[in-house]
PDB file of C-alpha atoms in Angstrom:
ATOM      1  CA  UNK Z 272      53.174 128.062 -56.012  1.00  0.00           C
ATOM      2  CA  UNK Z 273      52.512 125.244 -53.585  1.00  0.00           C
ATOM      3  CA  UNK Z 274      55.013 122.388 -53.820  1.00  0.00           C
ATOM      4  CA  UNK Z 275      54.134 118.821 -54.810  1.00  0.00           C
ATOM      5  CA  UNK Z 276      55.989 115.595 -54.050  1.00  0.00           C
ATOM      6  CA  UNK Z 277      55.769 112.485 -56.199  1.00  0.00           C
ATOM      7  CA  UNK Z 278      57.645 109.178 -56.285  1.00  0.00           C
ATOM      8  CA  UNK Z 279      60.367 109.113 -58.912  1.00  0.00           C
ATOM      9  CA  UNK Z 280      59.156 105.970 -60.607  1.00  0.00           C
ATOM     10  CA  UNK Z 281      56.458 103.313 -60.567  1.00  0.00           C
ATOM     11  CA  UNK Z 282      55.855 100.109 -62.455  1.00  0.00           C
ATOM     12  CA  UNK Z 283      52.724  98.366 -63.591  1.00  0.00           C
ATOM     13  CA  UNK Z 284      51.660  95.463 -65.723  1.00  0.00           C
ATOM     14  CA  UNK Z 285      49.430  95.974 -68.699  1.00  0.00           C
ATOM     15  CA  UNK Z 286      45.674  96.002 -67.990  1.00  0.00           C
ATOM     16  CA  UNK Z 287      46.216  96.467 -64.265  1.00  0.00           C
ATOM     17  CA  UNK Z 288      45.081  99.603 -62.391  1.00  0.00           C
ATOM     18  CA  UNK Z 289      47.721 102.164 -61.510  1.00  0.00           C
ATOM     19  CA  UNK Z 290      47.547 104.588 -58.609  1.00  0.00           C
ATOM     20  CA  UNK Z 291      49.961 107.505 -58.885  1.00  0.00           C
ATOM     21  CA  UNK Z 292      50.226 109.465 -55.632  1.00  0.00           C
ATOM     22  CA  UNK Z 293      50.986 113.132 -55.103  1.00  0.00           C
ATOM     23  CA  UNK Z 294      51.516 114.979 -51.835  1.00  0.00           C
ATOM     24  CA  UNK Z 295      50.762 118.685 -51.605  1.00  0.00           C
ATOM     25  CA  UNK Z 296      50.658 119.428 -47.899  1.00  0.00           C
ATOM     26  CA  UNK Z 297      50.935 123.222 -48.361  1.00  0.00           C
ATOM     27  CA  UNK Z 298      48.006 123.463 -50.749  1.00  0.00           C
ATOM     28  CA  UNK Z 299      45.732 126.433 -50.233  1.00  0.00           C
ATOM     29  CA  UNK Z 300      41.963 126.329 -50.267  1.00  0.00           C
ATOM     30  CA  UNK Z 301      41.741 127.712 -53.785  1.00  0.00           C
ATOM     31  CA  UNK Z 302      44.508 125.673 -55.425  1.00  0.00           C
ATOM     32  CA  UNK Z 303      43.414 123.342 -58.170  1.00  0.00           C
ATOM     33  CA  UNK Z 304      45.249 120.058 -58.676  1.00  0.00           C
ATOM     34  CA  UNK Z 305      46.308 119.351 -62.239  1.00  0.00           C
ATOM     35  CA  UNK Z 306      47.911 116.314 -63.794  1.00  0.00           C
ATOM     36  CA  UNK Z 307      49.858 116.311 -67.015  1.00  0.00           C
ATOM     37  CA  UNK Z 308      51.825 113.524 -68.614  1.00  0.00           C
ATOM     38  CA  UNK Z 309      54.645 113.488 -71.102  1.00  0.00           C
ATOM     39  CA  UNK Z 310      54.965 110.575 -73.460  1.00  0.00           C
ATOM     40  CA  UNK Z 311      58.413 109.862 -74.944  1.00  0.00           C
ATOM     41  CA  UNK Z 312      59.473 112.407 -77.548  1.00  0.00           C
ATOM     42  CA  UNK Z 313      56.310 114.482 -77.109  1.00  0.00           C
ATOM     43  CA  UNK Z 314      55.253 117.612 -75.305  1.00  0.00           C
ATOM     44  CA  UNK Z 315      53.254 117.290 -72.092  1.00  0.00           C
ATOM     45  CA  UNK Z 316      49.543 116.651 -72.377  1.00  0.00           C
ATOM     46  CA  UNK Z 317      46.781 117.496 -69.960  1.00  0.00           C
ATOM     47  CA  UNK Z 318      45.241 114.554 -68.146  1.00  0.00           C
ATOM     48  CA  UNK Z 319      42.787 115.824 -65.550  1.00  0.00           C
ATOM     49  CA  UNK Z 320      42.233 118.445 -62.857  1.00  0.00           C
ATOM     50  CA  UNK Z 321      40.107 118.931 -59.798  1.00  0.00           C
ATOM     51  CA  UNK Z 322      39.520 121.101 -56.746  1.00  0.00           C
ATOM     52  CA  UNK Z 323      37.781 119.119 -54.016  1.00  0.00           C
ATOM     53  CA  UNK Z 324      35.621 116.378 -55.433  1.00  0.00           C
ATOM     54  CA  UNK Z 325      36.867 113.291 -57.205  1.00  0.00           C
ATOM     55  CA  UNK Z 326      36.889 113.699 -60.990  1.00  0.00           C
ATOM     56  CA  UNK Z 327      36.623 111.274 -63.870  1.00  0.00           C
ATOM     57  CA  UNK Z 328      37.282 111.656 -67.565  1.00  0.00           C
ATOM     58  CA  UNK Z 329      38.015 109.356 -70.456  1.00  0.00           C
ATOM     59  CA  UNK Z 330      41.699 109.174 -69.599  1.00  0.00           C
ATOM     60  CA  UNK Z 331      41.775 108.781 -65.835  1.00  0.00           C
ATOM     61  CA  UNK Z 332      40.241 109.460 -62.445  1.00  0.00           C
ATOM     62  CA  UNK Z 333      41.484 111.872 -59.821  1.00  0.00           C
ATOM     63  CA  UNK Z 334      40.893 111.049 -56.181  1.00  0.00           C
ATOM     64  CA  UNK Z 335      41.431 113.974 -53.803  1.00  0.00           C
ATOM     65  CA  UNK Z 336      41.891 113.419 -50.086  1.00  0.00           C
ATOM     66  CA  UNK Z 337      39.363 115.049 -47.808  1.00  0.00           C
ATOM     67  CA  UNK Z 338      41.994 117.394 -46.333  1.00  0.00           C
ATOM     68  CA  UNK Z 339      43.304 118.026 -49.888  1.00  0.00           C
ATOM     69  CA  UNK Z 340      46.885 117.446 -48.791  1.00  0.00           C
ATOM     70  CA  UNK Z 341      47.257 114.565 -51.224  1.00  0.00           C
ATOM     71  CA  UNK Z 342      45.708 113.231 -54.384  1.00  0.00           C
ATOM     72  CA  UNK Z 343      45.919 110.112 -56.527  1.00  0.00           C
ATOM     73  CA  UNK Z 344      45.738 109.781 -60.275  1.00  0.00           C
ATOM     74  CA  UNK Z 345      44.119 106.499 -61.204  1.00  0.00           C
ATOM     75  CA  UNK Z 346      44.585 104.783 -64.522  1.00  0.00           C
ATOM     76  CA  UNK Z 347      41.974 102.058 -64.450  1.00  0.00           C
ATOM     77  CA  UNK Z 348      43.636  99.705 -66.934  1.00  0.00           C
ATOM     78  CA  UNK Z 349      47.188 100.573 -67.857  1.00  0.00           C
ATOM     79  CA  UNK Z 350      48.246 100.130 -71.446  1.00  0.00           C
ATOM     80  CA  UNK Z 351      51.714 100.288 -72.969  1.00  0.00           C
ATOM     81  CA  UNK Z 352      50.783 103.730 -74.293  1.00  0.00           C
ATOM     82  CA  UNK Z 353      50.413 104.984 -70.737  1.00  0.00           C
ATOM     83  CA  UNK Z 354      54.157 104.696 -70.165  1.00  0.00           C
ATOM     84  CA  UNK Z 355      55.121 108.309 -69.537  1.00  0.00           C
ATOM     85  CA  UNK Z 356      56.252 110.817 -66.935  1.00  0.00           C
ATOM     86  CA  UNK Z 357      53.275 112.023 -64.908  1.00  0.00           C
ATOM     87  CA  UNK Z 358      53.353 115.468 -63.319  1.00  0.00           C
ATOM     88  CA  UNK Z 359      51.171 116.683 -60.473  1.00  0.00           C
ATOM     89  CA  UNK Z 360      50.943 120.492 -60.552  1.00  0.00           C
ATOM     90  CA  UNK Z 361      49.142 123.215 -58.605  1.00  0.00           C
ATOM     91  CA  UNK Z 362      48.816 126.095 -61.081  1.00  0.00           C
ATOM     92  CA  UNK Z 363      48.588 129.715 -60.032  1.00  0.00           C
ATOM     93  CA  UNK Z 364      45.710 131.976 -60.945  1.00  0.00           C
ATOM     94  CA  UNK Z 365      45.740 134.386 -63.878  1.00  0.00           C
ATOM     95  CA  UNK Z 366      48.723 132.745 -65.493  1.00  0.00           C
ATOM     96  CA  UNK Z 367      49.586 129.740 -67.589  1.00  0.00           C
ATOM     97  CA  UNK Z 368      52.894 129.377 -65.769  1.00  0.00           C
ATOM     98  CA  UNK Z 369      53.234 125.789 -64.608  1.00  0.00           C
ATOM     99  CA  UNK Z 370      55.876 124.622 -62.160  1.00  0.00           C
ATOM    100  CA  UNK Z 371      56.855 121.104 -63.203  1.00  0.00           C
ATOM    101  CA  UNK Z 372      58.600 118.964 -60.613  1.00  0.00           C
ATOM    102  CA  UNK Z 373      60.455 115.783 -61.482  1.00  0.00           C
ATOM    103  CA  UNK Z 374      57.244 113.799 -61.889  1.00  0.00           C
ATOM    104  CA  UNK Z 375      56.726 110.049 -61.706  1.00  0.00           C
ATOM    105  CA  UNK Z 376      58.073 107.899 -64.498  1.00  0.00           C
ATOM    106  CA  UNK Z 377      55.562 105.098 -65.085  1.00  0.00           C
ATOM    107  CA  UNK Z 378      56.762 101.910 -66.735  1.00  0.00           C
ATOM    108  CA  UNK Z 379      54.154  99.507 -68.076  1.00  0.00           C
ATOM    109  CA  UNK Z 380      55.130  95.934 -68.779  1.00  0.00           C
ATOM    110  CA  UNK Z 381      53.297  93.601 -71.177  1.00  0.00           C
TER     111      UNK Z 381
ATOM    112  CA  UNK V 249      41.338 121.180 -85.225  1.00  0.00           C
ATOM    113  CA  UNK V 250      45.074 121.620 -85.655  1.00  0.00           C
ATOM    114  CA  UNK V 251      47.199 121.491 -82.534  1.00  0.00           C
ATOM    115  CA  UNK V 252      50.048 123.716 -81.459  1.00  0.00           C
ATOM    116  CA  UNK V 253      52.637 123.876 -84.222  1.00  0.00           C
ATOM    117  CA  UNK V 254      56.282 124.562 -83.556  1.00  0.00           C
ATOM    118  CA  UNK V 255      58.957 125.176 -86.147  1.00  0.00           C
ATOM    119  CA  UNK V 256      61.601 124.150 -86.755  1.00  0.00           C
ATOM    120  CA  UNK V 257      61.434 120.761 -85.076  1.00  0.00           C
ATOM    121  CA  UNK V 258      65.184 120.289 -85.009  1.00  0.00           C
ATOM    122  CA  UNK V 259      68.074 122.654 -85.450  1.00  0.00           C
ATOM    123  CA  UNK V 260      71.785 122.799 -84.832  1.00  0.00           C
ATOM    124  CA  UNK V 261      73.635 126.006 -84.055  1.00  0.00           C
ATOM    125  CA  UNK V 262      77.100 126.927 -82.886  1.00  0.00           C
ATOM    126  CA  UNK V 263      78.089 128.895 -79.826  1.00  0.00           C
ATOM    127  CA  UNK V 264      77.622 132.629 -80.204  1.00  0.00           C
ATOM    128  CA  UNK V 265      74.907 132.366 -82.839  1.00  0.00           C
ATOM    129  CA  UNK V 266      71.317 133.314 -82.279  1.00  0.00           C
ATOM    130  CA  UNK V 267      68.160 131.340 -82.932  1.00  0.00           C
ATOM    131  CA  UNK V 268      64.490 132.125 -83.444  1.00  0.00           C
ATOM    132  CA  UNK V 269      61.801 129.554 -82.755  1.00  0.00           C
ATOM    133  CA  UNK V 270      58.211 129.871 -83.865  1.00  0.00           C
ATOM    134  CA  UNK V 271      54.950 128.743 -82.315  1.00  0.00           C
ATOM    135  CA  UNK V 272      51.476 128.781 -83.832  1.00  0.00           C
ATOM    136  CA  UNK V 273      48.826 128.241 -81.149  1.00  0.00           C
ATOM    137  CA  UNK V 274      45.549 126.450 -81.580  1.00  0.00           C
ATOM    138  CA  UNK V 275      43.100 128.617 -83.495  1.00  0.00           C
ATOM    139  CA  UNK V 276      41.288 130.933 -81.098  1.00  0.00           C
ATOM    140  CA  UNK V 277      43.840 130.580 -78.315  1.00  0.00           C
ATOM    141  CA  UNK V 278      45.235 133.895 -77.154  1.00  0.00           C
ATOM    142  CA  UNK V 279      47.718 132.828 -74.529  1.00  0.00           C
ATOM    143  CA  UNK V 280      51.104 131.346 -75.428  1.00  0.00           C
ATOM    144  CA  UNK V 281      53.770 130.215 -73.005  1.00  0.00           C
ATOM    145  CA  UNK V 282      57.252 128.813 -73.535  1.00  0.00           C
ATOM    146  CA  UNK V 283      59.170 126.181 -71.605  1.00  0.00           C
ATOM    147  CA  UNK V 284      62.682 124.795 -71.728  1.00  0.00           C
ATOM    148  CA  UNK V 285      63.301 121.121 -71.028  1.00  0.00           C
ATOM    149  CA  UNK V 286      66.762 119.735 -70.275  1.00  0.00           C
ATOM    150  CA  UNK V 287      67.789 116.439 -68.673  1.00  0.00           C
ATOM    151  CA  UNK V 288      69.363 118.257 -65.759  1.00  0.00           C
ATOM    152  CA  UNK V 289      66.779 120.936 -64.970  1.00  0.00           C
ATOM    153  CA  UNK V 290      63.609 119.339 -66.278  1.00  0.00           C
ATOM    154  CA  UNK V 291      60.772 121.529 -67.551  1.00  0.00           C
ATOM    155  CA  UNK V 292      61.228 125.194 -66.737  1.00  0.00           C
ATOM    156  CA  UNK V 293      58.951 128.106 -67.534  1.00  0.00           C
ATOM    157  CA  UNK V 294      60.433 130.777 -69.784  1.00  0.00           C
ATOM    158  CA  UNK V 295      57.688 133.324 -70.406  1.00  0.00           C
ATOM    159  CA  UNK V 296      54.034 133.799 -71.161  1.00  0.00           C
ATOM    160  CA  UNK V 297      52.270 136.100 -73.609  1.00  0.00           C
ATOM    161  CA  UNK V 298      48.662 137.146 -73.749  1.00  0.00           C
ATOM    162  CA  UNK V 299      47.295 139.582 -76.318  1.00  0.00           C
ATOM    163  CA  UNK V 300      50.807 140.547 -77.441  1.00  0.00           C
ATOM    164  CA  UNK V 301      51.901 141.425 -73.895  1.00  0.00           C
ATOM    165  CA  UNK V 302      54.377 139.502 -71.803  1.00  0.00           C
ATOM    166  CA  UNK V 303      52.456 138.606 -68.690  1.00  0.00           C
ATOM    167  CA  UNK V 304      54.960 136.494 -66.828  1.00  0.00           C
ATOM    168  CA  UNK V 305      58.639 135.683 -67.063  1.00  0.00           C
ATOM    169  CA  UNK V 306      60.725 132.881 -65.664  1.00  0.00           C
ATOM    170  CA  UNK V 307      64.212 133.056 -64.228  1.00  0.00           C
ATOM    171  CA  UNK V 308      66.248 133.100 -67.423  1.00  0.00           C
ATOM    172  CA  UNK V 309      68.894 135.593 -68.587  1.00  0.00           C
ATOM    173  CA  UNK V 310      68.069 138.440 -70.925  1.00  0.00           C
ATOM    174  CA  UNK V 311      69.477 136.456 -73.867  1.00  0.00           C
ATOM    175  CA  UNK V 312      66.102 134.736 -73.918  1.00  0.00           C
ATOM    176  CA  UNK V 313      63.349 136.893 -75.333  1.00  0.00           C
ATOM    177  CA  UNK V 314      60.021 136.462 -76.987  1.00  0.00           C
ATOM    178  CA  UNK V 315      57.141 138.219 -78.590  1.00  0.00           C
ATOM    179  CA  UNK V 316      53.594 137.585 -79.664  1.00  0.00           C
ATOM    180  CA  UNK V 317      51.931 138.870 -82.799  1.00  0.00           C
ATOM    181  CA  UNK V 318      48.381 140.107 -83.298  1.00  0.00           C
ATOM    182  CA  UNK V 319      47.354 136.705 -84.680  1.00  0.00           C
ATOM    183  CA  UNK V 320      48.601 135.118 -81.416  1.00  0.00           C
ATOM    184  CA  UNK V 321      51.564 133.431 -83.084  1.00  0.00           C
ATOM    185  CA  UNK V 322      54.656 133.697 -80.958  1.00  0.00           C
ATOM    186  CA  UNK V 323      58.393 133.617 -81.435  1.00  0.00           C
ATOM    187  CA  UNK V 324      61.195 133.199 -78.987  1.00  0.00           C
ATOM    188  CA  UNK V 325      64.762 134.225 -79.580  1.00  0.00           C
ATOM    189  CA  UNK V 326      67.961 133.162 -77.899  1.00  0.00           C
ATOM    190  CA  UNK V 327      71.004 135.297 -78.600  1.00  0.00           C
ATOM    191  CA  UNK V 328      74.664 134.501 -78.067  1.00  0.00           C
ATOM    192  CA  UNK V 329      74.001 130.796 -77.753  1.00  0.00           C
ATOM    193  CA  UNK V 330      75.802 128.766 -75.120  1.00  0.00           C
ATOM    194  CA  UNK V 331      76.299 125.017 -74.945  1.00  0.00           C
ATOM    195  CA  UNK V 332      73.875 124.903 -72.014  1.00  0.00           C
ATOM    196  CA  UNK V 333      71.087 126.239 -74.186  1.00  0.00           C
ATOM    197  CA  UNK V 334      70.837 122.858 -75.873  1.00  0.00           C
ATOM    198  CA  UNK V 335      67.345 121.754 -74.962  1.00  0.00           C
ATOM    199  CA  UNK V 336      63.852 120.969 -76.084  1.00  0.00           C
ATOM    200  CA  UNK V 337      61.866 124.197 -76.277  1.00  0.00           C
ATOM    201  CA  UNK V 338      58.154 123.692 -75.821  1.00  0.00           C
ATOM    202  CA  UNK V 339      55.337 126.038 -76.594  1.00  0.00           C
ATOM    203  CA  UNK V 340      51.894 125.800 -75.045  1.00  0.00           C
ATOM    204  CA  UNK V 341      48.663 127.624 -75.720  1.00  0.00           C
ATOM    205  CA  UNK V 342      45.383 128.155 -73.946  1.00  0.00           C
ATOM    206  CA  UNK V 343      42.145 129.986 -74.659  1.00  0.00           C
ATOM    207  CA  UNK V 344      42.567 133.026 -72.447  1.00  0.00           C
ATOM    208  CA  UNK V 345      45.367 132.222 -70.037  1.00  0.00           C
ATOM    209  CA  UNK V 346      42.853 130.841 -67.669  1.00  0.00           C
ATOM    210  CA  UNK V 347      45.195 129.634 -64.986  1.00  0.00           C
ATOM    211  CA  UNK V 348      44.080 126.712 -62.905  1.00  0.00           C
ATOM    212  CA  UNK V 349      40.618 126.098 -64.299  1.00  0.00           C
ATOM    213  CA  UNK V 350      41.629 125.091 -67.815  1.00  0.00           C
ATOM    214  CA  UNK V 351      44.306 123.229 -69.623  1.00  0.00           C
ATOM    215  CA  UNK V 352      47.406 123.974 -71.618  1.00  0.00           C
ATOM    216  CA  UNK V 353      47.980 122.412 -75.014  1.00  0.00           C
ATOM    217  CA  UNK V 354      51.621 121.752 -75.784  1.00  0.00           C
ATOM    218  CA  UNK V 355      53.378 121.437 -79.101  1.00  0.00           C
ATOM    219  CA  UNK V 356      55.929 118.732 -79.848  1.00  0.00           C
ATOM    220  CA  UNK V 357      58.784 121.134 -79.301  1.00  0.00           C
ATOM    221  CA  UNK V 358      61.836 122.423 -81.101  1.00  0.00           C
ATOM    222  CA  UNK V 359      65.010 120.528 -80.266  1.00  0.00           C
ATOM    223  CA  UNK V 360      68.000 122.855 -80.285  1.00  0.00           C
ATOM    224  CA  UNK V 361      71.548 121.539 -80.263  1.00  0.00           C
ATOM    225  CA  UNK V 362      74.360 124.010 -79.684  1.00  0.00           C
ATOM    226  CA  UNK V 363      77.830 122.881 -80.747  1.00  0.00           C
TER     227      UNK V 363
END
C-alpha cells in the first residue's frame, strides 16, 4: 500500500473552515484516496473518497491535487462534534484491509 | 438499518485465558474484517473474511484466529492471552469486500482488558 503522511494535530475554532492535508507522493494511478475519522470512544467512520476529481458530500469536501501526490479534506464549518482523529488512507484493491497511519487529531474550540 | 454490532462491549480476562469476540455485520454485507487498536500501535489489521473464507491476514501471531459463518456473522478468538493483547478490537463490514471504491462500516468495538 502507498504511504500517507499527515500532521499529528491541528486546531480550529467552531464554525471556521478546516483544511486537513495529506501527502501521498508514492500514489499510483489507480489508488483511491479515502478519509475516515474516529470520534472519541467510537469506531472509525467513513468520511469521503475520491480518485482524481474533487468530491463533495454532506460531511466534507475532498480536494485532490492535479498530480495526485497530495489531497486536502475540507470541513466547511467545524463543529465541536468534528473533534476526532482523521485518517487519510489509500486502500488496496480486492480487499477491505486498510492501513491506518497515526492520523491527524483535530481539536475544535468553542 | 442496524449497524455493525459487536459483543461483548467490555470484558476482563486474565493472562493465559482465551476470549471469543463476536461481530454481526450490517444486513446484506458479506465481508467482515477485524482490527486491533492500542495506544502504542494504533489501528492494525487482523484479518478479513468474505463468504466464510479468510481472504487476508495481518501480521499477528497464530493465537489470533477468526471465522465467518454462513450468515456472515464473524467471531475472532485470542488464545493464551497476554497483557499486550489488551486493546479495542474493532469489526468492520462491507457489501462485497469492494476495496477502494466503497466504504467500511465499523462497529463500536469490544474493549478487552487482560490482567
